[in-house]
Tab-separated table of C-alpha atoms and ligand atoms in Angstrom:
chain	number	residue	atom	x	y	z
A	1	MET	CA	-6.612	38.843	45.351
A	2	SER	CA	-4.665	39.533	48.477
A	3	LYS	CA	-1.138	40.852	48.020
A	4	ILE	CA	1.849	39.966	50.202
A	5	LEU	CA	4.235	42.722	51.220
A	6	VAL	CA	7.734	41.568	52.223
A	7	ILE	CA	9.641	44.000	54.443
A	8	ASN	CA	13.359	43.955	55.187
A	9	ALA	CA	14.073	46.841	57.561
A	10	GLY	CA	17.495	47.990	58.735
A	11	SER	CA	18.426	50.710	61.197
A	12	SER	CA	17.778	53.468	58.621
A	13	SER	CA	16.146	51.726	55.677
A	14	ILE	CA	13.084	49.741	54.642
A	15	LYS	CA	13.493	47.461	51.643
A	16	TRP	CA	10.096	46.293	50.320
A	17	ASN	CA	8.754	43.876	47.710
A	18	LEU	CA	5.074	43.624	46.875
A	19	PHE	CA	3.986	40.208	45.600
A	20	SER	CA	0.734	39.255	43.870
A	21	ASP	CA	-1.279	36.310	45.212
A	22	LYS	CA	0.516	34.276	42.491
A	23	LEU	CA	3.820	35.287	44.092
A	24	GLU	CA	4.962	37.508	41.243
A	25	VAL	CA	6.831	40.706	42.187
A	26	GLU	CA	4.487	43.583	41.247
A	27	ALA	CA	6.620	46.430	42.566
A	28	LYS	CA	9.608	46.913	44.806
A	29	GLY	CA	11.720	49.636	46.288
A	30	VAL	CA	13.602	50.947	49.247
A	31	ALA	CA	13.215	53.841	51.668
A	32	GLN	CA	16.669	55.019	52.674
A	33	ARG	CA	18.185	57.546	55.071
A	34	ILE	CA	15.295	57.298	57.543
A	35	LYS	CA	15.919	59.679	60.480
A	36	MET	CA	18.651	61.455	58.486
A	37	ALA	CA	18.765	64.931	56.950
A	38	SER	CA	16.858	63.999	53.796
A	39	GLY	CA	15.426	60.616	52.880
A	40	ILE	CA	15.082	58.845	49.536
A	41	LEU	CA	12.152	56.725	48.333
A	42	THR	CA	13.213	54.506	45.447
A	43	LEU	CA	10.454	52.849	43.446
A	44	ASP	CA	10.886	50.109	40.850
A	45	TYR	CA	7.550	49.607	39.073
A	46	LYS	CA	6.679	48.467	35.543
A	47	GLY	CA	10.275	48.779	34.357
A	48	ASN	CA	10.719	52.358	35.660
A	49	LYS	CA	13.019	53.248	38.520
A	50	THR	CA	12.432	56.587	40.258
A	51	ASP	CA	13.986	58.327	43.254
A	52	THR	CA	12.032	60.813	45.378
A	53	ILE	CA	13.862	62.954	47.917
A	54	THR	CA	11.642	63.558	50.952
A	55	GLU	CA	11.799	63.987	54.715
A	56	LEU	CA	11.668	60.613	56.518
A	57	PRO	CA	11.980	61.647	60.194
A	58	THR	CA	10.493	58.415	61.677
A	59	PHE	CA	9.575	54.884	60.603
A	60	LEU	CA	5.873	55.752	60.952
A	61	VAL	CA	6.152	58.749	58.604
A	62	THR	CA	8.156	56.597	56.175
A	63	VAL	CA	5.503	53.859	56.131
A	64	LYS	CA	2.750	56.482	55.702
A	65	LYS	CA	4.598	57.936	52.700
A	66	LEU	CA	5.159	54.458	51.263
A	67	VAL	CA	1.506	53.408	51.347
A	68	GLU	CA	0.429	56.798	49.972
A	69	MET	CA	2.951	56.396	47.141
A	70	TRP	CA	1.584	52.919	46.324
A	71	LYS	CA	-1.929	54.363	46.053
A	72	GLN	CA	-0.838	57.365	44.018
A	73	GLU	CA	1.111	55.211	41.563
A	74	GLY	CA	-1.835	52.830	41.151
A	75	ILE	CA	0.110	49.888	42.627
A	76	ILE	CA	-2.819	49.365	45.010
A	77	SER	CA	-6.290	50.900	44.869
A	78	ASN	CA	-6.996	50.543	48.581
A	79	PHE	CA	-4.975	49.549	51.644
A	80	ASN	CA	-6.951	46.344	52.242
A	81	GLU	CA	-5.498	44.864	49.064
A	82	ILE	CA	-2.371	44.177	51.112
A	83	GLY	CA	-3.662	41.149	53.002
A	84	GLN	CA	-0.355	40.097	54.500
A	85	VAL	CA	2.878	41.725	55.600
A	86	ALA	CA	5.913	39.492	56.144
A	87	PHE	CA	8.910	40.891	58.028
A	88	ARG	CA	12.474	39.661	57.811
A	89	VAL	CA	13.979	39.680	61.318
A	90	VAL	CA	17.665	38.924	61.834
A	91	ASN	CA	17.534	37.287	65.270
A	92	GLY	CA	14.442	35.877	66.980
A	93	GLY	CA	16.406	35.184	70.155
A	94	PRO	CA	15.798	32.178	72.410
A	95	ASN	CA	11.970	32.282	72.289
A	96	LEU	CA	11.254	32.806	68.603
A	97	ARG	CA	12.822	29.831	66.875
A	98	LYS	CA	10.501	29.534	63.864
A	99	THR	CA	8.348	31.704	61.604
A	100	SER	CA	5.779	33.378	63.864
A	101	GLU	CA	2.699	35.567	63.696
A	102	VAL	CA	3.131	39.165	64.874
A	103	THR	CA	1.277	39.162	68.198
A	104	GLU	CA	1.763	41.338	71.297
A	105	GLU	CA	3.434	38.398	73.046
A	106	ASN	CA	5.834	37.712	70.164
A	107	LEU	CA	6.666	41.404	69.828
A	108	THR	CA	7.557	41.429	73.527
A	109	HIS	CA	9.876	38.430	72.963
A	110	LEU	CA	11.512	40.346	70.140
A	111	VAL	CA	11.943	43.519	72.180
A	112	ASN	CA	13.432	41.455	75.022
A	113	SER	CA	16.082	40.024	72.731
A	114	ILE	CA	17.216	43.343	71.259
A	115	ASP	CA	20.647	42.995	72.905
A	116	LEU	CA	21.307	39.950	70.713
A	117	ALA	CA	20.993	41.974	67.500
A	118	PRO	CA	21.401	45.629	68.491
A	119	VAL	CA	22.232	46.724	64.939
A	120	HIS	CA	19.491	44.852	63.091
A	121	ASN	CA	16.453	44.148	65.278
A	122	PRO	CA	15.453	47.706	66.359
A	123	GLY	CA	14.676	48.682	62.726
A	124	ALA	CA	12.532	45.566	62.288
A	125	ILE	CA	10.603	46.308	65.488
A	126	GLU	CA	9.979	49.929	64.484
A	127	ALA	CA	8.845	48.827	61.020
A	128	ILE	CA	6.453	46.221	62.474
A	129	LYS	CA	4.877	48.814	64.772
A	130	ALA	CA	4.507	51.342	61.945
A	131	PHE	CA	2.897	48.846	59.557
A	132	LYS	CA	0.553	47.616	62.334
A	133	GLU	CA	-0.668	51.173	62.671
A	134	MET	CA	-0.961	51.882	58.928
A	135	LEU	CA	-2.349	48.487	57.832
A	136	PRO	CA	-4.342	47.285	60.882
A	137	ASN	CA	-6.314	44.686	58.884
A	138	ALA	CA	-3.311	42.902	57.361
A	139	LYS	CA	-2.086	39.594	58.787
A	140	MET	CA	1.553	39.788	59.830
A	141	THR	CA	4.379	37.291	60.175
A	142	MET	CA	8.032	37.406	61.238
A	143	HIS	CA	10.657	35.381	59.373
A	144	PHE	CA	13.944	34.899	61.174
A	145	ASP	CA	17.460	34.464	59.816
A	146	THR	CA	18.090	32.284	62.843
A	147	ALA	CA	15.134	29.903	62.341
A	148	PHE	CA	16.728	27.489	59.835
A	149	HIS	CA	19.523	26.870	62.354
A	150	SER	CA	17.168	25.719	65.121
A	151	THR	CA	18.078	22.145	64.061
A	152	LEU	CA	21.740	22.582	65.033
A	153	PRO	CA	22.824	19.786	67.368
A	154	LYS	CA	23.994	20.791	70.842
A	155	VAL	CA	27.650	20.092	69.979
A	156	ALA	CA	27.382	22.584	67.129
A	157	TYR	CA	25.612	25.386	69.004
A	158	THR	CA	27.434	25.235	72.352
A	159	TYR	CA	30.547	27.326	73.073
A	160	PRO	CA	33.169	25.759	75.322
A	161	ILE	CA	32.957	28.429	78.034
A	162	ASN	CA	31.703	28.293	81.634
A	163	TYR	CA	28.483	26.282	81.314
A	164	SER	CA	26.493	28.059	84.019
A	165	ILE	CA	27.093	31.411	82.275
A	166	THR	CA	26.124	29.786	78.964
A	167	GLU	CA	22.795	28.721	80.462
A	168	GLU	CA	22.124	31.888	82.443
A	169	LEU	CA	22.643	34.196	79.434
A	170	ASN	CA	21.336	31.917	76.634
A	171	ILE	CA	24.733	32.001	74.958
A	172	ARG	CA	24.732	29.795	71.888
A	173	LYS	CA	25.413	29.798	68.215
A	174	TYR	CA	22.263	31.263	66.653
A	175	GLY	CA	23.537	31.376	63.065
A	176	PHE	CA	22.270	33.775	60.390
A	177	HIS	CA	21.411	34.012	56.664
A	178	GLY	CA	19.043	31.117	57.417
A	179	LEU	CA	16.336	32.348	55.040
A	180	ASN	CA	18.724	32.071	52.112
A	181	HIS	CA	20.479	28.903	53.327
A	182	HIS	CA	17.034	27.272	53.599
A	183	TYR	CA	16.104	28.521	50.137
A	184	ILE	CA	19.391	27.027	48.817
A	185	ALA	CA	18.450	23.649	50.368
A	186	LEU	CA	15.017	23.734	48.669
A	187	LYS	CA	16.380	24.972	45.331
A	188	SER	CA	19.074	22.253	45.438
A	189	GLU	CA	16.321	19.661	45.930
A	190	GLU	CA	14.655	21.009	42.798
A	191	ILE	CA	17.887	21.128	40.737
A	192	LEU	CA	19.137	17.712	41.871
A	193	GLY	CA	15.687	16.121	41.647
A	194	LYS	CA	15.725	14.591	45.123
A	195	LYS	CA	14.315	15.211	48.606
A	196	GLY	CA	16.660	15.686	51.526
A	197	VAL	CA	19.890	17.033	50.048
A	198	ASN	CA	23.415	17.191	51.519
A	199	VAL	CA	24.936	20.518	50.539
A	200	VAL	CA	27.464	23.059	51.762
A	201	SER	CA	25.959	26.490	51.091
A	202	LEU	CA	28.397	29.412	50.807
A	203	HIS	CA	26.461	32.674	51.244
A	204	ILE	CA	29.138	35.228	50.402
A	205	GLY	CA	27.935	38.803	50.245
A	206	ASN	CA	28.995	41.799	52.264
A	207	GLY	CA	28.166	39.621	55.262
A	208	ALA	CA	29.127	35.983	54.697
A	209	SER	CA	28.383	32.588	56.203
A	210	LEU	CA	28.663	28.933	55.289
A	211	CYS	CA	26.074	26.340	56.220
A	212	ALA	CA	26.464	22.565	56.387
A	213	ILE	CA	23.133	21.175	55.236
A	214	GLN	CA	22.400	17.491	55.837
A	215	ASN	CA	19.115	15.987	54.702
A	216	SER	CA	18.024	19.580	53.917
A	217	GLN	CA	18.534	20.662	57.553
A	218	SER	CA	21.170	22.983	58.978
A	219	ILE	CA	23.698	21.009	61.049
A	220	ASP	CA	26.320	23.751	61.400
A	221	THR	CA	26.933	27.298	60.282
A	222	SER	CA	29.846	29.715	60.496
A	223	MET	CA	28.191	32.792	62.024
A	224	GLY	CA	27.622	32.431	65.731
A	225	PHE	CA	26.087	34.209	68.701
A	226	THR	CA	26.246	37.279	66.441
A	227	PRO	CA	26.990	37.818	62.727
A	228	LEU	CA	30.596	38.771	63.615
A	229	ALA	CA	31.806	35.167	63.741
A	230	GLY	CA	33.041	32.822	61.031
A	231	VAL	CA	34.755	33.761	57.774
A	232	MET	CA	36.349	37.104	56.878
A	233	MET	CA	33.719	39.521	55.498
A	234	GLY	CA	33.450	42.962	53.859
A	235	THR	CA	34.074	44.868	57.091
A	236	ARG	CA	33.827	42.139	59.789
A	237	SER	CA	36.826	40.144	60.964
A	238	GLY	CA	35.122	36.775	61.414
A	239	ASP	CA	36.795	34.420	63.933
A	240	ILE	CA	39.772	35.756	65.876
A	241	ASP	CA	41.464	34.796	69.139
A	242	PRO	CA	39.314	36.629	71.764
A	243	SER	CA	42.472	37.620	73.668
A	244	ILE	CA	43.312	40.008	70.829
A	245	ILE	CA	40.415	42.195	72.010
A	246	ALA	CA	41.848	42.667	75.510
A	247	TYR	CA	45.357	43.163	74.100
A	248	ILE	CA	44.281	45.918	71.671
A	249	MET	CA	42.221	47.624	74.403
A	250	LYS	CA	45.276	47.791	76.667
A	251	GLN	CA	47.907	48.658	74.059
A	252	LYS	CA	45.850	51.282	72.222
A	253	ASN	CA	43.925	52.549	75.231
A	254	MET	CA	40.625	51.794	73.497
A	255	THR	CA	37.227	51.006	75.049
A	256	ILE	CA	35.416	47.723	74.441
A	257	ASP	CA	32.887	49.569	72.248
A	258	GLU	CA	35.672	51.030	70.118
A	259	VAL	CA	37.330	47.656	69.611
A	260	MET	CA	34.003	45.960	68.806
A	261	LYS	CA	33.258	48.722	66.293
A	262	MET	CA	36.653	48.131	64.710
A	263	LEU	CA	35.975	44.383	64.433
A	264	ASN	CA	32.510	44.972	62.935
A	265	GLU	CA	33.085	47.983	60.711
A	266	GLN	CA	36.784	48.450	59.953
A	267	SER	CA	38.107	44.920	59.626
A	268	GLY	CA	37.663	42.101	57.089
A	269	MET	CA	38.317	43.003	53.452
A	270	LEU	CA	38.306	46.733	54.209
A	271	GLY	CA	40.708	46.423	57.149
A	272	VAL	CA	43.183	44.071	55.482
A	273	SER	CA	43.214	45.581	51.976
A	274	GLN	CA	43.158	49.116	53.426
A	275	LEU	CA	41.267	49.915	50.254
A	276	SER	CA	37.593	48.969	50.210
A	277	SER	CA	35.033	46.572	51.645
A	278	ASP	CA	33.636	46.044	48.157
A	279	MET	CA	35.069	43.022	46.393
A	280	ARG	CA	34.749	44.744	43.023
A	281	ASP	CA	37.236	47.463	44.095
A	282	VAL	CA	39.717	45.030	45.627
A	283	GLY	CA	39.404	42.653	42.664
A	284	LYS	CA	40.256	45.466	40.248
A	285	ALA	CA	43.246	46.590	42.295
A	286	ARG	CA	44.806	43.211	43.061
A	287	LEU	CA	47.098	42.919	40.015
A	288	GLU	CA	48.965	46.132	40.868
A	289	ASN	CA	48.433	46.181	44.611
A	290	GLU	CA	50.123	43.477	46.680
A	291	GLN	CA	48.079	44.143	49.795
A	292	ALA	CA	44.847	43.830	47.821
A	293	GLN	CA	46.012	40.464	46.465
A	294	PHE	CA	46.968	39.362	49.975
A	295	ALA	CA	43.538	40.388	51.320
A	296	MET	CA	41.894	38.253	48.630
A	297	ASP	CA	44.160	35.282	49.415
A	298	LEU	CA	43.303	35.531	53.100
A	299	TYR	CA	39.605	35.917	52.285
A	300	ALA	CA	39.567	32.748	50.149
A	301	GLN	CA	41.621	30.752	52.677
A	302	ARG	CA	39.218	31.512	55.529
A	303	ILE	CA	36.279	30.350	53.397
A	304	SER	CA	38.106	27.215	52.185
A	305	ASP	CA	38.926	26.241	55.785
A	306	TYR	CA	35.224	26.261	56.725
A	307	LEU	CA	34.258	24.569	53.459
A	308	ILE	CA	36.481	21.536	54.031
A	309	THR	CA	35.345	21.270	57.667
A	310	TYR	CA	31.683	21.302	56.630
A	311	LEU	CA	32.191	18.851	53.755
A	312	ASN	CA	33.673	16.521	56.345
A	313	LYS	CA	30.879	17.131	58.849
A	314	ILE	CA	28.042	15.983	56.596
A	315	LYS	CA	27.254	12.281	57.089
A	316	GLY	CA	26.689	10.442	53.828
A	317	LYS	CA	27.464	11.533	50.309
A	318	VAL	CA	27.655	15.273	49.694
A	319	ASP	CA	25.398	16.210	46.764
A	320	ALA	CA	26.788	19.653	45.929
A	321	ILE	CA	28.711	22.768	46.895
A	322	VAL	CA	26.692	25.939	46.293
A	323	PHE	CA	27.895	29.557	46.005
A	324	THR	CA	25.295	32.299	46.541
A	325	ALA	CA	24.829	36.055	47.396
A	326	GLY	CA	26.599	39.138	45.926
A	327	ILE	CA	30.158	37.780	45.742
A	328	GLY	CA	29.227	34.081	45.507
A	329	GLU	CA	27.034	34.806	42.479
A	330	ASN	CA	29.255	37.297	40.666
A	331	ASP	CA	32.921	36.794	41.457
A	332	ASP	CA	34.459	33.939	39.466
A	333	TYR	CA	37.941	34.672	40.849
A	334	VAL	CA	36.826	34.254	44.488
A	335	ARG	CA	35.000	31.005	43.618
A	336	GLU	CA	38.056	29.646	41.817
A	337	SER	CA	40.406	30.669	44.663
A	338	VAL	CA	38.196	29.013	47.303
A	339	ILE	CA	37.985	25.728	45.362
A	340	LYS	CA	41.735	25.715	44.535
A	341	ASN	CA	42.554	25.595	48.259
A	342	ILE	CA	40.693	22.292	48.749
A	343	ASN	CA	43.401	19.626	48.529
A	344	LEU	CA	41.549	16.657	50.013
A	345	LEU	CA	39.107	16.354	47.105
A	346	LYS	CA	39.543	16.532	43.343
A	347	LEU	CA	37.272	19.479	42.643
A	348	LYS	CA	37.425	20.909	39.144
A	349	ILE	CA	35.965	24.165	37.932
A	350	ASP	CA	34.828	24.565	34.330
A	351	ASP	CA	36.444	27.871	33.444
A	352	GLU	CA	33.929	28.912	30.813
A	353	ALA	CA	30.896	28.060	32.945
A	354	ASN	CA	32.468	29.806	35.939
A	355	LYS	CA	33.034	33.018	33.968
A	356	ASN	CA	29.657	32.985	32.179
A	357	ARG	CA	27.569	35.877	33.583
A	358	ASN	CA	24.512	35.011	31.562
A	359	PHE	CA	22.407	32.690	33.681
A	360	LYS	CA	18.937	32.815	35.171
A	361	ASP	CA	18.508	31.378	38.639
A	362	TYR	CA	21.403	28.916	38.774
A	363	LYS	CA	24.353	27.400	36.896
A	364	LEU	CA	26.696	24.430	37.229
A	365	ILE	CA	30.344	25.570	37.289
A	366	SER	CA	32.195	22.256	37.767
A	367	THR	CA	33.432	19.811	35.117
A	368	ALA	CA	31.885	16.350	34.658
A	369	ASP	CA	34.914	14.711	36.333
A	370	SER	CA	34.900	16.965	39.409
A	371	GLU	CA	34.583	14.848	42.563
A	372	LEU	CA	31.570	16.966	43.587
A	373	PRO	CA	29.283	19.202	41.537
A	374	ILE	CA	29.632	22.929	42.244
A	375	TYR	CA	26.728	25.297	41.576
A	376	VAL	CA	25.994	29.008	41.714
A	377	ILE	CA	22.419	29.756	42.830
A	378	ARG	CA	21.055	33.288	42.992
A	379	ALA	CA	19.849	34.310	46.469
A	380	GLU	CA	16.052	34.694	46.653
A	381	GLU	CA	15.333	35.791	50.211
A	382	GLU	CA	12.284	37.917	49.438
A	383	MET	CA	10.610	35.237	47.317
A	384	TYR	CA	11.362	32.648	49.978
A	385	ILE	CA	9.739	34.841	52.660
A	386	ALA	CA	6.695	35.492	50.440
A	387	LYS	CA	6.288	31.741	49.922
A	388	GLU	CA	6.527	31.021	53.642
A	389	ALA	CA	4.020	33.787	54.381
A	390	SER	CA	1.581	32.551	51.722
A	391	THR	CA	1.191	29.176	53.433
A	392	PHE	CA	1.504	30.307	57.064
A	393	PHE	CA	-2.210	30.814	57.806
A	394	LYS	CA	-3.426	27.841	55.693
B	1	ADP	P1	24.621	41.963	51.741
B	1	ADP	O1	25.354	41.111	52.698
B	1	ADP	O2	24.771	43.424	52.006
B	1	ADP	O3	23.214	41.504	51.441
B	1	ADP	P2	25.133	41.211	48.966
B	1	ADP	O4	24.818	39.777	48.983
B	1	ADP	O5	24.244	42.134	48.214
B	1	ADP	O6	25.446	41.772	50.406
B	1	ADP	O7	26.611	41.357	48.365
B	1	ADP	C1	27.210	42.632	48.262
B	1	ADP	C2	28.640	42.459	47.818
B	1	ADP	O8	28.704	41.694	46.603
B	1	ADP	C3	29.298	43.774	47.471
B	1	ADP	O9	29.911	44.346	48.584
B	1	ADP	C4	30.311	43.391	46.432
B	1	ADP	O10	31.543	43.184	47.081
B	1	ADP	C5	29.857	42.074	45.888
B	1	ADP	N1	29.557	42.126	44.459
B	1	ADP	C6	28.426	42.525	43.866
B	1	ADP	N2	28.536	42.445	42.515
B	1	ADP	C7	29.766	41.957	42.267
B	1	ADP	C8	30.507	41.637	41.079
B	1	ADP	N3	29.973	41.788	39.872
B	1	ADP	N4	31.755	41.140	41.224
B	1	ADP	C9	32.280	40.965	42.441
B	1	ADP	N5	31.658	41.260	43.586
B	1	ADP	C10	30.422	41.742	43.512
């Protein structure tokens, strides 16, 4: 009867999902605005969604308030019911390459690699420490976005820069969104009825990455040493000529931190459209706003360029192209634009299926005569983590 708690912590938020031992979601919610003026605890339980405004000055106080709320609401009757806590961690760094138990040694590895994910990892570390204190009897695991990409061959993960610096500083393509890309590989196996699938997975949300999956393993992915690389995203530029950074610094008298902030937070869809990072806003504006339309054209082109490269990279027959995450699941126009740019193959979208919003976990959006099948699969990161955690100690 032991429940599994899945935790996805950011710099100021803790997203949580509580699963039963049968892996059904019993309750979920998010604690937001941690360390800010006033925090919010959102609870989604038995069909009711409630918001509570409360002070959340630290991660420890937040976790204390969370577990007290679960008891008060009758979600748990005592703390020991939560037998396992599974944490999503963006980057495990060079030493944590697969799902790992939370031990002192592994926590030290994580702390030592904070520079690799300065935006994402500190929140995860604080959350782990807080839950260790509040739920000392629970077993704990860390699930890394980088882990699925540990199978990348050396030619895919190495950057062509000075090799001694590469080795000294552990510079390599880590790749991200691996929990969902792995889930997409497993779900594709289920949908296609075969083991070892060849798929290009397009995880397009606010952050976005493509993954070339061969025999259900990651062989290349578009994010790199950090999640700034690859395709154009909501606020991130994706790949650019690195010389642009030095040029902007000199011409605009900006510091390296200012330019990096611009590339991470004020570029991509937001920077090009000069309107919004949210695809829904830009999509609405594009018919009257030329710059919005241009931003969408550029966005699709950058994705199509990676898609054709990855289709070519997979050895053997490609089984499917899969769209997933916020935009990949919901935006038929982006999907159509990305596929239209592929000239080497005869890919055909079924317009009605593409526009149909009424589907459960996946749908086929290509016609029978399309050279490759194209699917939309809903992202299921939390469920995937819960599943991994449920078998970890067995
Ligand atoms: P994150 O990378 O933050 O996890 P998500 O995968 O949740 O992102 O995707 C968030 C993005 O999905 C939003 O910024 C928005 O642009 C896009 N999105 C969500 N719903 C829709 C929709 N119905 N149509 C188009 N875009 C959508």
